C-alpha atoms as an extended CHARMM CRD file, in Angstrom:
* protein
*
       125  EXT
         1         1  UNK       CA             10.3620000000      -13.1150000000      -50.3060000000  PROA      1               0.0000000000
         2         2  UNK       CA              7.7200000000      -15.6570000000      -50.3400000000  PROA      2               0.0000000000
         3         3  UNK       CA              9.3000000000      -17.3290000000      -47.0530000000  PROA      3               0.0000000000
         4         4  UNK       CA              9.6810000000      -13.9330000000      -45.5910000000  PROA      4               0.0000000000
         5         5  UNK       CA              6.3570000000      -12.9270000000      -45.7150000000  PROA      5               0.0000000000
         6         6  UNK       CA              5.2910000000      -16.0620000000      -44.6530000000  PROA      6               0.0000000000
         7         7  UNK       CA              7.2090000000      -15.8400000000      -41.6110000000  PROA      7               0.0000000000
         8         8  UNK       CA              6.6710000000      -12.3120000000      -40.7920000000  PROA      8               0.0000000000
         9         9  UNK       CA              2.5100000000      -13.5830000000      -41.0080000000  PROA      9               0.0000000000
        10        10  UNK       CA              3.4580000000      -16.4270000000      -38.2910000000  PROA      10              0.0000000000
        11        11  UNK       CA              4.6830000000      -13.6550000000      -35.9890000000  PROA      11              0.0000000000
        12        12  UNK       CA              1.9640000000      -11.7250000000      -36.1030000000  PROA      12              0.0000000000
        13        13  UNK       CA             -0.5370000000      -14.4220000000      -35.5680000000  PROA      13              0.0000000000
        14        14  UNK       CA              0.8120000000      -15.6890000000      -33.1370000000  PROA      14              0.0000000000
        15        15  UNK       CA              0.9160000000      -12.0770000000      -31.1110000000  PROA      15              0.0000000000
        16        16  UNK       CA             -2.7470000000      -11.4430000000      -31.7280000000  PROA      16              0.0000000000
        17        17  UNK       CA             -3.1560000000      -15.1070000000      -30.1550000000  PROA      17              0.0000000000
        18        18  UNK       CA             -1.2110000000      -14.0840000000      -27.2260000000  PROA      18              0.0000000000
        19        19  UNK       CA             -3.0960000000      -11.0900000000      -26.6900000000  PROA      19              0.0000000000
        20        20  UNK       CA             -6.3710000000      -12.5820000000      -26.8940000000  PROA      20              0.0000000000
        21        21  UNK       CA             -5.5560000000      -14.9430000000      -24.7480000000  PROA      21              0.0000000000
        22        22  UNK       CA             -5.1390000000      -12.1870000000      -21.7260000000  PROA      22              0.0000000000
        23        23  UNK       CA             -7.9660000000      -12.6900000000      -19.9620000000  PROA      23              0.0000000000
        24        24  UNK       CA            -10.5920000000       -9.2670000000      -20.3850000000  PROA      24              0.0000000000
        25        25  UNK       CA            -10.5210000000       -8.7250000000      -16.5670000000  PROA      25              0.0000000000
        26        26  UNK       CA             -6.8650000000       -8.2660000000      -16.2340000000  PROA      26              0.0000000000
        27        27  UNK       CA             -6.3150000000       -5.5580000000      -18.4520000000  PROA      27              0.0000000000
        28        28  UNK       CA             -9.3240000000       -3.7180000000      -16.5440000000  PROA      28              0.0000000000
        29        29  UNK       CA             -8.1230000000       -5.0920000000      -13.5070000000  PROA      29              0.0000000000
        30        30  UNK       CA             -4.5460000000       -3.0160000000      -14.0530000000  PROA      30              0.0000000000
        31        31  UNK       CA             -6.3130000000        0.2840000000      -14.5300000000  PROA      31              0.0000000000
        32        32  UNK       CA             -9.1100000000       -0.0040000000      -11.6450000000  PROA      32              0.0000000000
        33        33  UNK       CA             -8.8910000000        3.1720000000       -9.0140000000  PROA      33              0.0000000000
        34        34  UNK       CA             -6.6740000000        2.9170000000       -5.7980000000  PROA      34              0.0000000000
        35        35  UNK       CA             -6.3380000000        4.8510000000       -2.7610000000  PROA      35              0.0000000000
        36        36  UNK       CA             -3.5570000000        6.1330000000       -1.4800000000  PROA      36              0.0000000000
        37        37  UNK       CA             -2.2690000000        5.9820000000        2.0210000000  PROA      37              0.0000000000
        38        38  UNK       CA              0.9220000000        7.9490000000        2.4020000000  PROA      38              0.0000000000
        39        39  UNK       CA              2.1100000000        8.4950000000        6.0330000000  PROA      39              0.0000000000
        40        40  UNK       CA              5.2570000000        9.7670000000        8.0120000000  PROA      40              0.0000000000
        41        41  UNK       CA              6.0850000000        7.5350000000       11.4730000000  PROA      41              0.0000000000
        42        42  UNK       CA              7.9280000000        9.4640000000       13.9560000000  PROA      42              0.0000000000
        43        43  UNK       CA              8.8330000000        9.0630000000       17.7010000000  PROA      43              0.0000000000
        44        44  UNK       CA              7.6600000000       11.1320000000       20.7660000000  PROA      44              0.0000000000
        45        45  UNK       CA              9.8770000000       13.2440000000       20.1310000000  PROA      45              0.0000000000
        46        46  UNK       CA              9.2740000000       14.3780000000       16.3460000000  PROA      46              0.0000000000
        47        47  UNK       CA             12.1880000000       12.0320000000       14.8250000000  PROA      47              0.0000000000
        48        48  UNK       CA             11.4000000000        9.5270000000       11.9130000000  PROA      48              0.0000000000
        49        49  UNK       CA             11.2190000000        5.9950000000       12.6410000000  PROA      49              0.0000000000
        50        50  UNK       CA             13.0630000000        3.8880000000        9.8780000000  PROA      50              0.0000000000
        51        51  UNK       CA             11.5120000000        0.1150000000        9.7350000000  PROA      51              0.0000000000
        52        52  UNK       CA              8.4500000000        0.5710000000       11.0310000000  PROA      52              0.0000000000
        53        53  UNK       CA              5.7220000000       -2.3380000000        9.8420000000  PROA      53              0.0000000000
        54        54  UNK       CA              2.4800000000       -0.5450000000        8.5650000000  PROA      54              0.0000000000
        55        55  UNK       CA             -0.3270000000       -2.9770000000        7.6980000000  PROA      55              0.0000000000
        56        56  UNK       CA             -3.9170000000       -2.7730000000        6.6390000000  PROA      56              0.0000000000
        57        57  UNK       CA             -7.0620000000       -5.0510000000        6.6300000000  PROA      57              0.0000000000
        58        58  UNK       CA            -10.4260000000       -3.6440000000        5.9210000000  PROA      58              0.0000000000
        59        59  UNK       CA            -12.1210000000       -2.8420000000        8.7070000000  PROA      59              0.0000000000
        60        60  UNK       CA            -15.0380000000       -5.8580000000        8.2440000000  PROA      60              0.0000000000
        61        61  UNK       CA            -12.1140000000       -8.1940000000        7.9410000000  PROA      61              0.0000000000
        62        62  UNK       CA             -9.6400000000       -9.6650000000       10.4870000000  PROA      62              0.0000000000
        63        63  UNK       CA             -6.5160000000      -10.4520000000        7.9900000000  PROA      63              0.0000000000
        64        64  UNK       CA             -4.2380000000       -7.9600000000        7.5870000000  PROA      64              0.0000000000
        65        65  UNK       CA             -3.6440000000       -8.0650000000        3.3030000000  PROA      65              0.0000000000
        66        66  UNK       CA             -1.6440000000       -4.5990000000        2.9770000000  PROA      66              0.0000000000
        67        67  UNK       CA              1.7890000000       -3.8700000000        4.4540000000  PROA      67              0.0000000000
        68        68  UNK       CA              4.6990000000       -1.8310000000        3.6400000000  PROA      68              0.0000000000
        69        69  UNK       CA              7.9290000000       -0.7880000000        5.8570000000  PROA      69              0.0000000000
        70        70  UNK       CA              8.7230000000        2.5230000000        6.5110000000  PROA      70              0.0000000000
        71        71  UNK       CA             11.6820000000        3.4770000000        4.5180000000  PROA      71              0.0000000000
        72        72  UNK       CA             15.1090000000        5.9030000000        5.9180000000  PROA      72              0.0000000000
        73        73  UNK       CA             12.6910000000        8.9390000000        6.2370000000  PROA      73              0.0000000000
        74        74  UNK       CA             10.0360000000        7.1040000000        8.0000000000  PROA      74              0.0000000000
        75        75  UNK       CA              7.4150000000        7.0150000000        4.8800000000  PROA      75              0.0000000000
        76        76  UNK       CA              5.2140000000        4.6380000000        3.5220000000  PROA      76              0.0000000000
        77        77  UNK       CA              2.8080000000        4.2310000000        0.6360000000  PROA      77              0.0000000000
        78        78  UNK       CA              0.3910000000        1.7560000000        0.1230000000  PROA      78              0.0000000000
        79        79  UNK       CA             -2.4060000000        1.7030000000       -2.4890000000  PROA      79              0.0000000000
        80        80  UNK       CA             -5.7860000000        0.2730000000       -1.5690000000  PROA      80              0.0000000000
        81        81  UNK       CA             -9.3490000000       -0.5720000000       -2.9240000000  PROA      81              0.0000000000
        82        82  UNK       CA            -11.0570000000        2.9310000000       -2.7930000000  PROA      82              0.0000000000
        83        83  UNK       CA            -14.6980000000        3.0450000000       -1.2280000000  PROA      83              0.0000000000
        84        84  UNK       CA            -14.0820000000        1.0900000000        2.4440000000  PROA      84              0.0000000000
        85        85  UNK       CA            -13.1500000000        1.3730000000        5.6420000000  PROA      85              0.0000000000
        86        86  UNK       CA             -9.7520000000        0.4200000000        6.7110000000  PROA      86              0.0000000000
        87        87  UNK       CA             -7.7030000000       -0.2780000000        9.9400000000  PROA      87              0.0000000000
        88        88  UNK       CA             -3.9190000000        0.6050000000        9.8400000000  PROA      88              0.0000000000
        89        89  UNK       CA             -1.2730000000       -0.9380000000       12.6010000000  PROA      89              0.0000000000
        90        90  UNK       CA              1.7760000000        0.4690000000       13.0970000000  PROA      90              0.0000000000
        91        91  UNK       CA              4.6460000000       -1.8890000000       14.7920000000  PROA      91              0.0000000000
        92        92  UNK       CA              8.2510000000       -0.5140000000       15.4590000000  PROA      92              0.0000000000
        93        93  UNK       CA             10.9830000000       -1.9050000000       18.0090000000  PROA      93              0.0000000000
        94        94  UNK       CA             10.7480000000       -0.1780000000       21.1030000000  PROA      94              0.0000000000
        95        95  UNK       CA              6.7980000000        1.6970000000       20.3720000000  PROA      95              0.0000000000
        96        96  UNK       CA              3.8480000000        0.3360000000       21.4490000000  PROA      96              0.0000000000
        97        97  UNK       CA              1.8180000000       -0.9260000000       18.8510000000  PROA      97              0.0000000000
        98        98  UNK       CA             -0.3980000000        2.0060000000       17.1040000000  PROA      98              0.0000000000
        99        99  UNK       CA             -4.1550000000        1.3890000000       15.3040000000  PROA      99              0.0000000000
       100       100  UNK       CA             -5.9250000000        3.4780000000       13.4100000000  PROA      100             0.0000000000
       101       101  UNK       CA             -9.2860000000        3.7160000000       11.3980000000  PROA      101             0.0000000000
       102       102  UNK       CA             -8.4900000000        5.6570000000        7.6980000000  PROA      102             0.0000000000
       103       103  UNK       CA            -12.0570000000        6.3530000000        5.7020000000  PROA      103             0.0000000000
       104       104  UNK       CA            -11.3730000000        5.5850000000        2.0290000000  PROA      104             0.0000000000
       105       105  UNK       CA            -14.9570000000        6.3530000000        1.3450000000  PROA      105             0.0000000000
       106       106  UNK       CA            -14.3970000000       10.3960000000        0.4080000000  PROA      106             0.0000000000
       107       107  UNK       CA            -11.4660000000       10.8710000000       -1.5330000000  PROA      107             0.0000000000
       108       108  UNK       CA             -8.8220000000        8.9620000000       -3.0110000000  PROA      108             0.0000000000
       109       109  UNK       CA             -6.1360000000        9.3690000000       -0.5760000000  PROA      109             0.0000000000
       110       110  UNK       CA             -4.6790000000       10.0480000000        2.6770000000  PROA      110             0.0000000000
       111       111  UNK       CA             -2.0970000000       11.8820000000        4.2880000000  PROA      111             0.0000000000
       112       112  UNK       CA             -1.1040000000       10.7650000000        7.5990000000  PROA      112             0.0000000000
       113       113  UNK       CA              1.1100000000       11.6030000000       10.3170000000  PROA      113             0.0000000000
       114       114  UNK       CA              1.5470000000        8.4320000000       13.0010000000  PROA      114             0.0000000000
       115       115  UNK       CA              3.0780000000        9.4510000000       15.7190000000  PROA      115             0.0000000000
       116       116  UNK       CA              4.4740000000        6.3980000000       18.2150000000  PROA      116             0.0000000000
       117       117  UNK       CA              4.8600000000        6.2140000000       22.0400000000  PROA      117             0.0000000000
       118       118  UNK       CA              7.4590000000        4.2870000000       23.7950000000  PROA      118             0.0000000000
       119       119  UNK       CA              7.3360000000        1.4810000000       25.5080000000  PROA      119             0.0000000000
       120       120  UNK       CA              6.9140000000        1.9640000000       29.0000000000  PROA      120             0.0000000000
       121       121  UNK       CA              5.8030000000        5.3170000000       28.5740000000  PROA      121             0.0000000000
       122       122  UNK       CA              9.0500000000        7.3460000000       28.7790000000  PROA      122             0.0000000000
       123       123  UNK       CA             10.7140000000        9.2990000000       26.4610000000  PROA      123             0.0000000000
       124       124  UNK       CA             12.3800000000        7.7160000000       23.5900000000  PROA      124             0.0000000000
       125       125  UNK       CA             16.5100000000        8.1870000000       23.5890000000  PROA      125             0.0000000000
């Protein structure tokens, strides 16, 4: 029993060592706010555009350090920092490259509906 105890007291030790070790900011750092950017990518002509690349920078910065792909419905999510200013890019084979400005500074997410042109302006097939 001795050698049980002994070894059950080893265990535990050794967990409350492991779980001091984690360093204070990274628990904190798991629950800090996000905010949401959910969109829909569709075509000229209302259809949803699979496989789209959707990236984000902050709008201060030039390095684009969110992206996603837009899945068989055409939707994305991506969580950001809340309280900035963002730029979103939308690139899709055969659409011309689409920017836009999304204000994370007054709520905690957005909803957004990106609609693509063509390349060469005509209608999409």
């Amino acid at each position: 029993m001795k050698a049980f105890l002994a070894g059950f007291a080893a265990i535990v030790l050794s967990i409350c060592a492991a779980v001091a070790a984690v360093p204070a900011g990274a628990a904190q750092k798991a629950r800090d706010p996000s905010f949401l950017v959910h969109a829909n990518v569709f075509n000229d002509r209302g259809f949803t555009v699979p496989n789209a690349l959707v990236r984000m920078r902050r709008a201060a910065e030039s390095n684009w350090r969110w992206k996603a792909v837009s899945d068989g419905e055409g939707e994305i999510a991506l969580h950001v920092p809340p309280n900035d200013l963002y730029v979103l890019r939308v690139d899709a084979k055969g659409y011309q490259v689409l920017t836009q400005n999304v204000d994370a500074t007054q709520t905690d997410n957005a909803d957004i509906a990106l609609h693509l042109a063509p390349i060469g302006g005509g209608k999409t097939q």
